[in-house]
Short mmCIF file of C-alpha atoms in Angstrom, two decimals:
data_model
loop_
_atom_site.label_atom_id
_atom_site.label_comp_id
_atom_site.label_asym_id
_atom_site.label_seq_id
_atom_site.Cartn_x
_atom_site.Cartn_y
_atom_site.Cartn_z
CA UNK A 100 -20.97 4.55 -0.42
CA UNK A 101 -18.61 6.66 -1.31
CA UNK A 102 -17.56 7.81 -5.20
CA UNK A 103 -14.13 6.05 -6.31
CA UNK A 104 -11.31 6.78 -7.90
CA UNK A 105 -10.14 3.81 -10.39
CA UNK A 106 -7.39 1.96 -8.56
CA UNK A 107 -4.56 3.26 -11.09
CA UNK A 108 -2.00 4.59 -8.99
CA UNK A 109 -0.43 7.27 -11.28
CA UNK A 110 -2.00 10.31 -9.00
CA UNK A 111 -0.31 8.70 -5.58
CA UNK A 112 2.26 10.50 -4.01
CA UNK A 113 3.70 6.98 -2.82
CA UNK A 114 3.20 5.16 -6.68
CA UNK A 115 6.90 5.20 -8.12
CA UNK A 116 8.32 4.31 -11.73
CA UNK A 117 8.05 1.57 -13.27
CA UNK A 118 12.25 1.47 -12.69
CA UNK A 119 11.52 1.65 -8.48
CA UNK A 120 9.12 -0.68 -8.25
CA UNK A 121 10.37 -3.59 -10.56
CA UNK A 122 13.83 -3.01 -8.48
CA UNK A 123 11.59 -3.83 -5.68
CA UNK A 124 9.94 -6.85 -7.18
CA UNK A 125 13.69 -7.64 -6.76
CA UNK A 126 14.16 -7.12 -3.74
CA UNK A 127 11.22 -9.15 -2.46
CA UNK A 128 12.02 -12.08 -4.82
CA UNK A 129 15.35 -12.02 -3.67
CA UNK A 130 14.78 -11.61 -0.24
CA UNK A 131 17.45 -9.67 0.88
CA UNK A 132 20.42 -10.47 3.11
CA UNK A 133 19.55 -7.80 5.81
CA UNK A 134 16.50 -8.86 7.64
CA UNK A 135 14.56 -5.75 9.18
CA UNK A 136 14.48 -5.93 12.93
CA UNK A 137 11.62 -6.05 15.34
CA UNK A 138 12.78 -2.92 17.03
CA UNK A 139 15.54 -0.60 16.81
CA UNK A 140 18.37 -2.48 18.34
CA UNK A 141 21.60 -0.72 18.49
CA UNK A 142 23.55 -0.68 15.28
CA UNK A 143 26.16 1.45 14.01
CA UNK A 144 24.74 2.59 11.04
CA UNK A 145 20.43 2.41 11.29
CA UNK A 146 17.76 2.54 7.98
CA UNK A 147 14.61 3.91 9.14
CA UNK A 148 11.85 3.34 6.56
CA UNK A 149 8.55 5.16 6.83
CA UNK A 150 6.66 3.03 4.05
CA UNK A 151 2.80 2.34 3.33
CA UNK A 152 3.14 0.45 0.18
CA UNK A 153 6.08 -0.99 0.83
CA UNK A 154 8.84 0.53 -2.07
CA UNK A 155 10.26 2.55 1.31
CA UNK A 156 10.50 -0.64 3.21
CA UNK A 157 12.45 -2.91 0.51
CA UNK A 158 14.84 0.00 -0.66
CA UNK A 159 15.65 0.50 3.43
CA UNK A 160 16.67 -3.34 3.34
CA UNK A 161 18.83 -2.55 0.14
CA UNK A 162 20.13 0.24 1.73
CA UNK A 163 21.29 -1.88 4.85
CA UNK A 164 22.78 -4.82 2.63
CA UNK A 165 24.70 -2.25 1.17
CA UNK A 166 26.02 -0.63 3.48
CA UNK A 167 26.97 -4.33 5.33
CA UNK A 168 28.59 -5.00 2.08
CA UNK A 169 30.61 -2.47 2.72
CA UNK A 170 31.56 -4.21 6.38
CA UNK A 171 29.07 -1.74 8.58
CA UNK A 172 26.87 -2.71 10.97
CA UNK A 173 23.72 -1.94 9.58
CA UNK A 174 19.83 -3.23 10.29
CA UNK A 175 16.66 -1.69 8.72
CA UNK A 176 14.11 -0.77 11.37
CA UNK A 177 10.31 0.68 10.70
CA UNK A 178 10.37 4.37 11.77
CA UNK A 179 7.26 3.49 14.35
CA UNK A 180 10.39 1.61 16.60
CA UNK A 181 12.00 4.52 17.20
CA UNK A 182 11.31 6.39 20.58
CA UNK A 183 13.24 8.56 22.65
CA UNK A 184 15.63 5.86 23.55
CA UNK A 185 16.43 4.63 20.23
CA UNK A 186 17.31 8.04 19.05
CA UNK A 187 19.07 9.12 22.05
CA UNK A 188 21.90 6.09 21.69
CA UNK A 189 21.75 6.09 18.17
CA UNK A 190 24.93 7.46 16.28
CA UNK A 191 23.86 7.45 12.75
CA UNK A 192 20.49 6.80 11.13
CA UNK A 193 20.00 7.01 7.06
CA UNK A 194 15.99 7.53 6.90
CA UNK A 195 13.99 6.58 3.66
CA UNK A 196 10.43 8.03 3.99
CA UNK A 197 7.44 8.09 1.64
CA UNK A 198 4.90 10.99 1.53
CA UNK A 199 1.45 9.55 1.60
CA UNK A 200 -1.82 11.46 0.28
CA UNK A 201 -1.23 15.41 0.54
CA UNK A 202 2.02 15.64 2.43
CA UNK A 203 1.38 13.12 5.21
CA UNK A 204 3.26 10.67 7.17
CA UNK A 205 2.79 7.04 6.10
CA UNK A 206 0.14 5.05 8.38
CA UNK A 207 3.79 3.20 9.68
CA UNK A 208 5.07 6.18 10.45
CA UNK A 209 1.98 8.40 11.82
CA UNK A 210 3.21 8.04 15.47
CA UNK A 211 6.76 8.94 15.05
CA UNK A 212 5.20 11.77 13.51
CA UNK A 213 2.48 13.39 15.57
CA UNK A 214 4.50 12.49 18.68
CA UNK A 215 8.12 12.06 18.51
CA UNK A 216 8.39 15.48 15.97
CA UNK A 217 6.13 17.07 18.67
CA UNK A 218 8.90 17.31 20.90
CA UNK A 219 12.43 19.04 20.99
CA UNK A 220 14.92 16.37 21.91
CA UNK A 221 18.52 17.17 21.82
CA UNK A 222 19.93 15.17 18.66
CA UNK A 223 23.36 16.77 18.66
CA UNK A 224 24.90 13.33 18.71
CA UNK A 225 23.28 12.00 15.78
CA UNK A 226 24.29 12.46 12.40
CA UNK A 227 21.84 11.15 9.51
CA UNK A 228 20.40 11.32 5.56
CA UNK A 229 16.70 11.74 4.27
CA UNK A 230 15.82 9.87 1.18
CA UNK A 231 12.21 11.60 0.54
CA UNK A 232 9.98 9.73 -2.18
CA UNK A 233 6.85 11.40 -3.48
CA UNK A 234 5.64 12.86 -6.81
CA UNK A 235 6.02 15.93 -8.03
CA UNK A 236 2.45 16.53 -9.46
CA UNK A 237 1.33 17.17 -5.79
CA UNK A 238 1.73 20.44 -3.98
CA UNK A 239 3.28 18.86 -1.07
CA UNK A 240 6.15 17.38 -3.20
CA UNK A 241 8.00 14.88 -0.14
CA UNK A 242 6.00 16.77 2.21
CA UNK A 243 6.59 14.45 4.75
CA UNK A 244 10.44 13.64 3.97
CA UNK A 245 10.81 17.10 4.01
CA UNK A 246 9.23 17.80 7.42
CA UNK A 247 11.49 14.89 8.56
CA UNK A 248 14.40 16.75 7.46
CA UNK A 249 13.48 20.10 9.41
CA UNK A 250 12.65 18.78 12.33
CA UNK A 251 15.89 17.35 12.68
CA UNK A 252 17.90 20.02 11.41
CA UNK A 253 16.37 22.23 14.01
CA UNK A 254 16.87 19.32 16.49
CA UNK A 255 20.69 19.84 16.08
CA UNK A 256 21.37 16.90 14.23
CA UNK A 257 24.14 17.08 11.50
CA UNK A 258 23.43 15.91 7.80
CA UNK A 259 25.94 13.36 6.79
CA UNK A 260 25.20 14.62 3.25
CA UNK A 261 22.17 17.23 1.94
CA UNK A 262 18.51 15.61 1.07
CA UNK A 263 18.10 13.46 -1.89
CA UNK A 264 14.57 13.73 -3.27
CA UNK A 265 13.30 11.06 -5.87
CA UNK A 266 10.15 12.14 -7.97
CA UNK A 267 8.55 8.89 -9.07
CA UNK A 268 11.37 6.42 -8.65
CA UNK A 269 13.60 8.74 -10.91
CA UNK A 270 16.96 6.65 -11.03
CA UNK A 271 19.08 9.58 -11.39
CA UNK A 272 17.94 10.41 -7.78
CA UNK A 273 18.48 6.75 -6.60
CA UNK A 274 22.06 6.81 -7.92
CA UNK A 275 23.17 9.55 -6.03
CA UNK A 276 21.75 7.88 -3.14
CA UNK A 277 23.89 4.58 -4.18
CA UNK A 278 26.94 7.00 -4.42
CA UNK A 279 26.66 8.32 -1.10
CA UNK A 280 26.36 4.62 0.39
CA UNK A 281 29.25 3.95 -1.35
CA UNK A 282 31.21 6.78 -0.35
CA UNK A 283 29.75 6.45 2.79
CA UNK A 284 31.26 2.47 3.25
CA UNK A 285 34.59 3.78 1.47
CA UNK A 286 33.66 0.91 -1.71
CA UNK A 287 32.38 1.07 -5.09
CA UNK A 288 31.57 -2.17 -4.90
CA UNK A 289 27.67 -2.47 -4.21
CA UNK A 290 24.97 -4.64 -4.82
CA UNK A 291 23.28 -3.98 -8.54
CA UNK A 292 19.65 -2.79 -8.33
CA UNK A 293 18.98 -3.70 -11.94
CA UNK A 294 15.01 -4.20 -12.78
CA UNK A 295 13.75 -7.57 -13.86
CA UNK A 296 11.70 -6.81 -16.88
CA UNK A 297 7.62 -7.27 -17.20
CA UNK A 298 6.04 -10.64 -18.24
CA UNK A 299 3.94 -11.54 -20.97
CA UNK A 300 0.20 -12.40 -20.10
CA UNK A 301 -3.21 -12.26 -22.13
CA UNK A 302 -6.61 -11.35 -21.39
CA UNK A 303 -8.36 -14.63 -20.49
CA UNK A 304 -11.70 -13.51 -19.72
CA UNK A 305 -13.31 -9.80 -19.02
CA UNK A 306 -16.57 -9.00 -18.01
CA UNK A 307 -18.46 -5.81 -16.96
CA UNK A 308 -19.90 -6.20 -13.13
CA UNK A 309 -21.62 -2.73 -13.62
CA UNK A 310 -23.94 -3.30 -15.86
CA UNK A 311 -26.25 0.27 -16.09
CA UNK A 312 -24.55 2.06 -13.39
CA UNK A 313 -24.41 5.28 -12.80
CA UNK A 314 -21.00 5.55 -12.36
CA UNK A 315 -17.97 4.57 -14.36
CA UNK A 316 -17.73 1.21 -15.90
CA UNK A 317 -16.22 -1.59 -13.69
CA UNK A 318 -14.56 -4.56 -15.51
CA UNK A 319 -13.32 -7.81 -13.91
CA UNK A 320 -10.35 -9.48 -15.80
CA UNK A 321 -8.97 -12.54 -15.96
CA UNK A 322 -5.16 -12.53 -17.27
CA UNK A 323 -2.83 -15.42 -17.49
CA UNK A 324 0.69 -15.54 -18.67
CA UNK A 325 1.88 -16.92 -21.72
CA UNK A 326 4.51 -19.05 -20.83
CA UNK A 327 1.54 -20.93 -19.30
CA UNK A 328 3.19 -20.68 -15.38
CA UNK A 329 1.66 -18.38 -13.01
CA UNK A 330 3.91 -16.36 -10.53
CA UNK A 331 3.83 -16.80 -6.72
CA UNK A 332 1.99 -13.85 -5.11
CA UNK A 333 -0.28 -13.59 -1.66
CA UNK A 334 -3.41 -11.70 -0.66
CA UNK A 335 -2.82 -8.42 -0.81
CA UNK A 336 -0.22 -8.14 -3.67
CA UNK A 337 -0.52 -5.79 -6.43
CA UNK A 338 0.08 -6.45 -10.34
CA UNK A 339 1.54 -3.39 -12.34
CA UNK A 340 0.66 -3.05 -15.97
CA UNK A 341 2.71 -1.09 -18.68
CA UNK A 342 0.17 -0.14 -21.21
CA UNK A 343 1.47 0.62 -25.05
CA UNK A 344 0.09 4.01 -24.91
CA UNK A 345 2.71 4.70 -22.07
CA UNK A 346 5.09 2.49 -21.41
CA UNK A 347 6.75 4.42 -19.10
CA UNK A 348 4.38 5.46 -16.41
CA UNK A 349 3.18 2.34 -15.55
CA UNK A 350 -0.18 1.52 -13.18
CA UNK A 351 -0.64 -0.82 -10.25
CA UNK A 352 -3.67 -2.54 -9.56
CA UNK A 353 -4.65 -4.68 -6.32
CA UNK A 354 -5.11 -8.11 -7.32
CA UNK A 355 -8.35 -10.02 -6.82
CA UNK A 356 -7.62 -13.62 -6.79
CA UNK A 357 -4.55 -15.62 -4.85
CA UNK A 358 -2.93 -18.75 -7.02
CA UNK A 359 -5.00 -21.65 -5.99
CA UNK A 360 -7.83 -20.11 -8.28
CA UNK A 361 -5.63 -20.89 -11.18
CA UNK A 362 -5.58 -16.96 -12.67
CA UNK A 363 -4.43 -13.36 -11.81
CA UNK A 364 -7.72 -11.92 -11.76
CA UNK A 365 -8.16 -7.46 -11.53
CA UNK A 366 -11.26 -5.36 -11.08
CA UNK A 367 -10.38 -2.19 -13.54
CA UNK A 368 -12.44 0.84 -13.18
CA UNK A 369 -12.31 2.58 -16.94
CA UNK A 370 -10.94 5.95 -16.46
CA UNK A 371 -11.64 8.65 -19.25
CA UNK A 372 -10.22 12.27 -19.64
CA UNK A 373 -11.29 15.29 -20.15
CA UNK A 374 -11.63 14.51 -24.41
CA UNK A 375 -13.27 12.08 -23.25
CA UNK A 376 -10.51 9.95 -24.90
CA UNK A 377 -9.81 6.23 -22.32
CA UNK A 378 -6.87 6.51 -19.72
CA UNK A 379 -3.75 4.62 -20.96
CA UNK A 380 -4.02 1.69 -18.93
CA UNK A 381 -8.08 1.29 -18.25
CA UNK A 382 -8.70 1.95 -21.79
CA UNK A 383 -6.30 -0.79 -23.21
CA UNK A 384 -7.32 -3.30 -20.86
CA UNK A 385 -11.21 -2.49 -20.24
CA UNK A 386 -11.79 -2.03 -23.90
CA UNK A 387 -8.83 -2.15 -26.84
CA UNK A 388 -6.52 -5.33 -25.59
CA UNK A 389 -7.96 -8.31 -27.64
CA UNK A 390 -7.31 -12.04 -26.19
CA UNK A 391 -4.26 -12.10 -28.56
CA UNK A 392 -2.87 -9.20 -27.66
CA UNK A 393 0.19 -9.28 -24.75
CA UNK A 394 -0.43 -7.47 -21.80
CA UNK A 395 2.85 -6.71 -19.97
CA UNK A 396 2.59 -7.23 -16.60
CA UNK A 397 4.40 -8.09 -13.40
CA UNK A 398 3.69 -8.55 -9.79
CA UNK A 399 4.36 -6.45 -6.80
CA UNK A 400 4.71 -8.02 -3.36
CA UNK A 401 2.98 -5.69 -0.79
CA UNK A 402 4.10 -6.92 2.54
CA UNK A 403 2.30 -4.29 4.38
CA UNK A 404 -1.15 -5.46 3.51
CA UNK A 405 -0.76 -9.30 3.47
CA UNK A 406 -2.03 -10.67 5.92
CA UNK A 407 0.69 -12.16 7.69
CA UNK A 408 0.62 -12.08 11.54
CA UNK A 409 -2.79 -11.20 11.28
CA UNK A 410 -3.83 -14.69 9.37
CA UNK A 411 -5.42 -16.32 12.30
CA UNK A 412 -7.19 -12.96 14.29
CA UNK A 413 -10.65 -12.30 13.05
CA UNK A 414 -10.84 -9.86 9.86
CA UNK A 415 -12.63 -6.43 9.69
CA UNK A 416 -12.46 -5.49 6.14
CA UNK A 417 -13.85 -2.44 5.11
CA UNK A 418 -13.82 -0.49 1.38
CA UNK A 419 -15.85 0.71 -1.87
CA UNK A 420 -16.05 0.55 -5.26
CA UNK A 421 -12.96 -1.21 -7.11
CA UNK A 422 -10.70 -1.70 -3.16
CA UNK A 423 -13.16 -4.80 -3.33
CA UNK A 424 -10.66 -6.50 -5.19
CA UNK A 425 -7.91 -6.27 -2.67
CA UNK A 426 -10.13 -7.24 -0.02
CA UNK A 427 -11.64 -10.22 -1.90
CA UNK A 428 -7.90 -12.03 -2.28
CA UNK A 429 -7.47 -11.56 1.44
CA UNK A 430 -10.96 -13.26 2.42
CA UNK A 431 -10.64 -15.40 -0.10
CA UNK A 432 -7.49 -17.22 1.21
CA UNK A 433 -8.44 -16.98 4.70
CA UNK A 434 -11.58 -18.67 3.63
CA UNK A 435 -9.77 -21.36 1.72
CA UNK A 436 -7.75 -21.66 4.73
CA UNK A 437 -10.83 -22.45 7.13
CA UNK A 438 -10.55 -19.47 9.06
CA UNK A 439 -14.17 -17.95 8.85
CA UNK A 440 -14.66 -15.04 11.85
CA UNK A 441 -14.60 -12.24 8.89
CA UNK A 442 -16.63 -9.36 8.76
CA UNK A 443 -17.24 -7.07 5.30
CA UNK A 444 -18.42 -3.58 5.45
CA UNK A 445 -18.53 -2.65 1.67
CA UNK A 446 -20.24 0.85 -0.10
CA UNK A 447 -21.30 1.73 -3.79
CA UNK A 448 -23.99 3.35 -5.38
CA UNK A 449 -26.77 1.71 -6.19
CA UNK A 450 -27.71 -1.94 -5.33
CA UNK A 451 -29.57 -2.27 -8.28
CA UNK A 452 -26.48 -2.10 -10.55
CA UNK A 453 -23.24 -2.00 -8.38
CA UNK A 454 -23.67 -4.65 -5.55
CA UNK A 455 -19.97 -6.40 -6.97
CA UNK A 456 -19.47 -10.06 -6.47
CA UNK A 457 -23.61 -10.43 -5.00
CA UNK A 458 -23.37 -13.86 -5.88
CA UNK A 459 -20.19 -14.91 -4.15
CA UNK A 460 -20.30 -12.77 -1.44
CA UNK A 461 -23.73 -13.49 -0.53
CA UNK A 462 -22.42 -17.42 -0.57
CA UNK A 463 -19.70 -16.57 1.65
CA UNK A 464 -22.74 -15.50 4.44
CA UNK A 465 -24.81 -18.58 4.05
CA UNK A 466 -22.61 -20.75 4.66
CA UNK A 467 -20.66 -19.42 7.07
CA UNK A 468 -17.71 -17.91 5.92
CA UNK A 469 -18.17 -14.44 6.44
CA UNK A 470 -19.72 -13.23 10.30
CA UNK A 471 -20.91 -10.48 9.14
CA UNK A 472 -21.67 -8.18 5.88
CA UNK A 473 -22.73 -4.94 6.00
CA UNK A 474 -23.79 -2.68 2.77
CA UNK A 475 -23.74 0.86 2.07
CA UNK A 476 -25.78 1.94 -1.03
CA UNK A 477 -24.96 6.05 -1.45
CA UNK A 478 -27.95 6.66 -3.68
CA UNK A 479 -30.30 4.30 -2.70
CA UNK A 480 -32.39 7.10 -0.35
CA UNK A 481 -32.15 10.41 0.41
CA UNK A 482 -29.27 11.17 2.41
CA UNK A 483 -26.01 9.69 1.57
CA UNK A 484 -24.90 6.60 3.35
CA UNK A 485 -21.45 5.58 3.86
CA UNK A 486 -19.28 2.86 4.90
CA UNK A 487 -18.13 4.69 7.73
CA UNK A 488 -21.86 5.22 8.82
CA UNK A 489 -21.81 1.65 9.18
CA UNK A 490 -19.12 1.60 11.45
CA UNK A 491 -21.39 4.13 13.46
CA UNK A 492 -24.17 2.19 13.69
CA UNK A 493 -22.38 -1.04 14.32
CA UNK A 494 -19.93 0.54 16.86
CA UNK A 495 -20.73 -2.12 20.06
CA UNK A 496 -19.80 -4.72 17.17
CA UNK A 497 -16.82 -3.26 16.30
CA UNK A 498 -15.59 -2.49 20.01
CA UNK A 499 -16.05 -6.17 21.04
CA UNK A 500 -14.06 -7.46 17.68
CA UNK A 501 -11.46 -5.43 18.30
CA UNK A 502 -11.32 -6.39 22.13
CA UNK A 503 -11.20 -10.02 20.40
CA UNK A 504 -7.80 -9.28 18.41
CA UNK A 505 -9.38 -8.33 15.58
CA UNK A 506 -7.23 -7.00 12.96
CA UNK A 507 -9.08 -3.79 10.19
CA UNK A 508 -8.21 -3.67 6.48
CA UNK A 509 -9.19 -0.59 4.68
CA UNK A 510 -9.03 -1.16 0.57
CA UNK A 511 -10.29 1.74 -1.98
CA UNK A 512 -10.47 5.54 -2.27
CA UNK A 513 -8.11 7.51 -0.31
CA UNK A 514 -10.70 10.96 -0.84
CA UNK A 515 -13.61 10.39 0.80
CA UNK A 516 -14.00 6.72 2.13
CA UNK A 517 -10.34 5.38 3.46
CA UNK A 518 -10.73 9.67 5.50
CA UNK A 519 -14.11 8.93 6.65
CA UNK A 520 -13.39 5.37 8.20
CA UNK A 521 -9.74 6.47 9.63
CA UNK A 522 -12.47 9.51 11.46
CA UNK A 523 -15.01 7.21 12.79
CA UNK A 524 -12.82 4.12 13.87
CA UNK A 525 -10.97 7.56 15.85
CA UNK A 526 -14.16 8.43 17.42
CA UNK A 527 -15.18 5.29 18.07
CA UNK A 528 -12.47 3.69 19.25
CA UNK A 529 -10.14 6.42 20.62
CA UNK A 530 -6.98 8.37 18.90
CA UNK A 531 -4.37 6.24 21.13
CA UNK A 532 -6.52 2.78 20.57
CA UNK A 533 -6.09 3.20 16.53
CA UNK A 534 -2.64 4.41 16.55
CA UNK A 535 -1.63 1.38 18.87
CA UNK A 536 -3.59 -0.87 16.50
CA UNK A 537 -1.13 0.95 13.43
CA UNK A 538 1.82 0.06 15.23
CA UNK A 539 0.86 -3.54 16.20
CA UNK A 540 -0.08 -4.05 12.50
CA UNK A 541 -3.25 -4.46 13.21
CA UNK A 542 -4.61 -1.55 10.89
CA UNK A 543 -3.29 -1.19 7.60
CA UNK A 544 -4.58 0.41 4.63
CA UNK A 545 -4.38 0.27 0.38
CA UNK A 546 -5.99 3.48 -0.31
CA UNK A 547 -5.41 5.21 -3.43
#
């Protein structure tokens, strides 16, 4: 098992304000106008998104709708659709791309990356924009935005207008980029991407499923809102919390349960700094929010790891420590929806104390609703044992479920576990075999 990080999302390069992701929450709600397209079909004006979360994605399809506002021709297409034939006919292409972990490429955009900006096509014809979102407390500030905009610099394309880099969703950056659309489709006239505001909810239940441990207390919650009606969400969603001790950085947290269960349920891993004083957001909800106090909170639709075509394939979910709660929603509603070929390969530290959900999961195997579940206990002997040593040692098993269809899901720490897995399912599987499974969408990760 591997150590984890708590599953607050304020050190991710790909984690914007609270501003860019409740204009999001928007955009999903509202579903906009512009659908994205399968591939990149010709268009006058193209959005390529390079997203893992999915703020990238959603501000590409509110990109498009403005520009066709405007009267262009524009579609939204994932940057994995464009090959040497796509960006050979195409004219103009506005790009939106997220930096994930220390200057990489999004997992969506890994292939466009290691292959396409390998080469040293001609792009004379093409004339284009970089929208580069990252964070500002990394060294590799839009690393990968910014690599983006080399690369096609040097490939002779021609910048319609000079790199606009947003630290953390800072609207003063997303404005100019609303400017040049506008200037760009001769209007001023453009949709508004005003935020909705948070929700009121209360702490229903919370317990401690670490009882003893040797790491850092683990508390499951159970919130409802006070107006009494829960919110539509899906498997994989996230919920983002604006604590009183700072309201404007807010934290995102995978959520646990799916709406049949009748509550928004979180697993919260209680951060504490240096002083040793609680972390904003862990410490009001893991130990100072009282059942009367309002928690504001609102949901985040995360398209990329719902389950969506993958509902129906069987289910390799893999993570540690506190990504258990993202995997349990999606198990949970595939369970609930009698689909039962799902395998679990989940690490912590000590069985003794840290074996989350034992009851439930354990359930889940009797009677048939999980295939498989392996466990990885770090400290329970010697030497260090890891998810991804499970993968090792189950690496026929894994071969033939992905030769079934088999779609992976990869929820917890970015350092240590999500690197280790990516490195074995590499080795075991092949380079080319895992970066056709990213593209198909059948390997997608929330790693923080």
């Amino acid at each position: 098992m591997m150590l984890t990080i708590d599953p607050v999302r304020w050190g991710s390069a790909l984690v914007l304000s609270g501003t860019y992701l409740a204009m999001c929450l928007a955009i999903w709600r509202a579903r906009a106008a512009v659908r994205v397209q399968p591939d990149a079909a010709p268009a006058d004006w193209l959005v390529a998104y390079a997203s893992q979360t999915g703020s990238a994605e959603y501000l590409a399809r509110r990109t498009a709708e403005t520009l066709v506002t405007s009267g262009l021709d524009a579609r939204a297409v994932c940057m994995s659709a464009l090959d040497a034939q796509a960006l050979d006919q195409a004219k103009r292409i506005l790009f939106i791309a997220s930096t994930y972990g220390e200057g990489d490429a999004p997992d969506s955009a890994a292939r466009f990356a290691s292959h396409a900006m390998g080469t040293a096509w001609d792009l004379s014809q093409l004339h284009y924009a970089v929208l580069a979102l990252g964070d500002n407390t990394y060294a590799n500030y839009c690393g990968f935005g910014r690599q983006l905009d080399g690369w096609l610099r040097a490939r002779g394309a021609t910048p319609l207008f000079e790199r606009i880099e947003v630290d953390r969703g800072a609207p003063a950056a997303l404005s100019e980029w609303q400017h040049q659309l506008s200037r760009l489709g001769g209007t001023s006239d453009v949709p508004d991407w005003e935020a909705p505001g948070y929700g009121e909810w209360r702490i229903a239940e919370r317990s401690l499923m670490n009882p003893g441990s040797a790491g850092a207390p683990l508390y499951r919650l159970a919130l409802m809102p006070l107006d009494g009606e829960l919110p539509e969400w899906r498997a994989g969603d996230l919920a983002q919390v604006s604590p009183p001790g700072d309201p404007d950085h807010p934290r995102e947290y995978s959520v646990a349960s799916i709406p049949g269960e009748g509550k928004l349920e979180l697993m919260v891993r209680l951060q504490r700094r240096e002083d040793g004083t609680a972390g904003a957001a862990s410490g009001w909800l893991c130990e100072q929010a009282a059942g009367g106090d309002v928690v504001r909170l609102r949901m985040r639709a995360h398209e990329r790891f719902r389950l969506g075509a993958n509902a129906r394939r069987p289910l390799i979910a893999i993570g540690n420590g506190s990504g258990l709660a993202g995997l349990r929603a999606l198990l949970k509603e595939r369970i609930d929806a009698g689909v039962h070929d799902n395998w679990l390969l989940f690490g912590e530290r000590n069985a003794a104390h840290d074996y989350l959900c034992r009851e439930e999961l354990e359930q889940w195997l009797a009677k048939g609703a999980l295939t498989r579940l392996d466990l990885a206990f770090s400290r329970d002997q010697q030497s260090p044992r890891y998810v991804q040593h499970l993968l090792r040692e189950q690496a026929d098993v894994l071969r033939a479920w992905v030769a079934d269809n088999a779609a992976i899901y990869v929820c917890g720490s970015l350092q240590g576990m999500a690197g280790g897995v990516h490195d074995a399912l590499a080795e075991l599987l092949g380079k080319e075999h895992v970066d056709t499974l990213v593209a198909q969408g059948r390997y997608r990760r929330d790693v923080y």
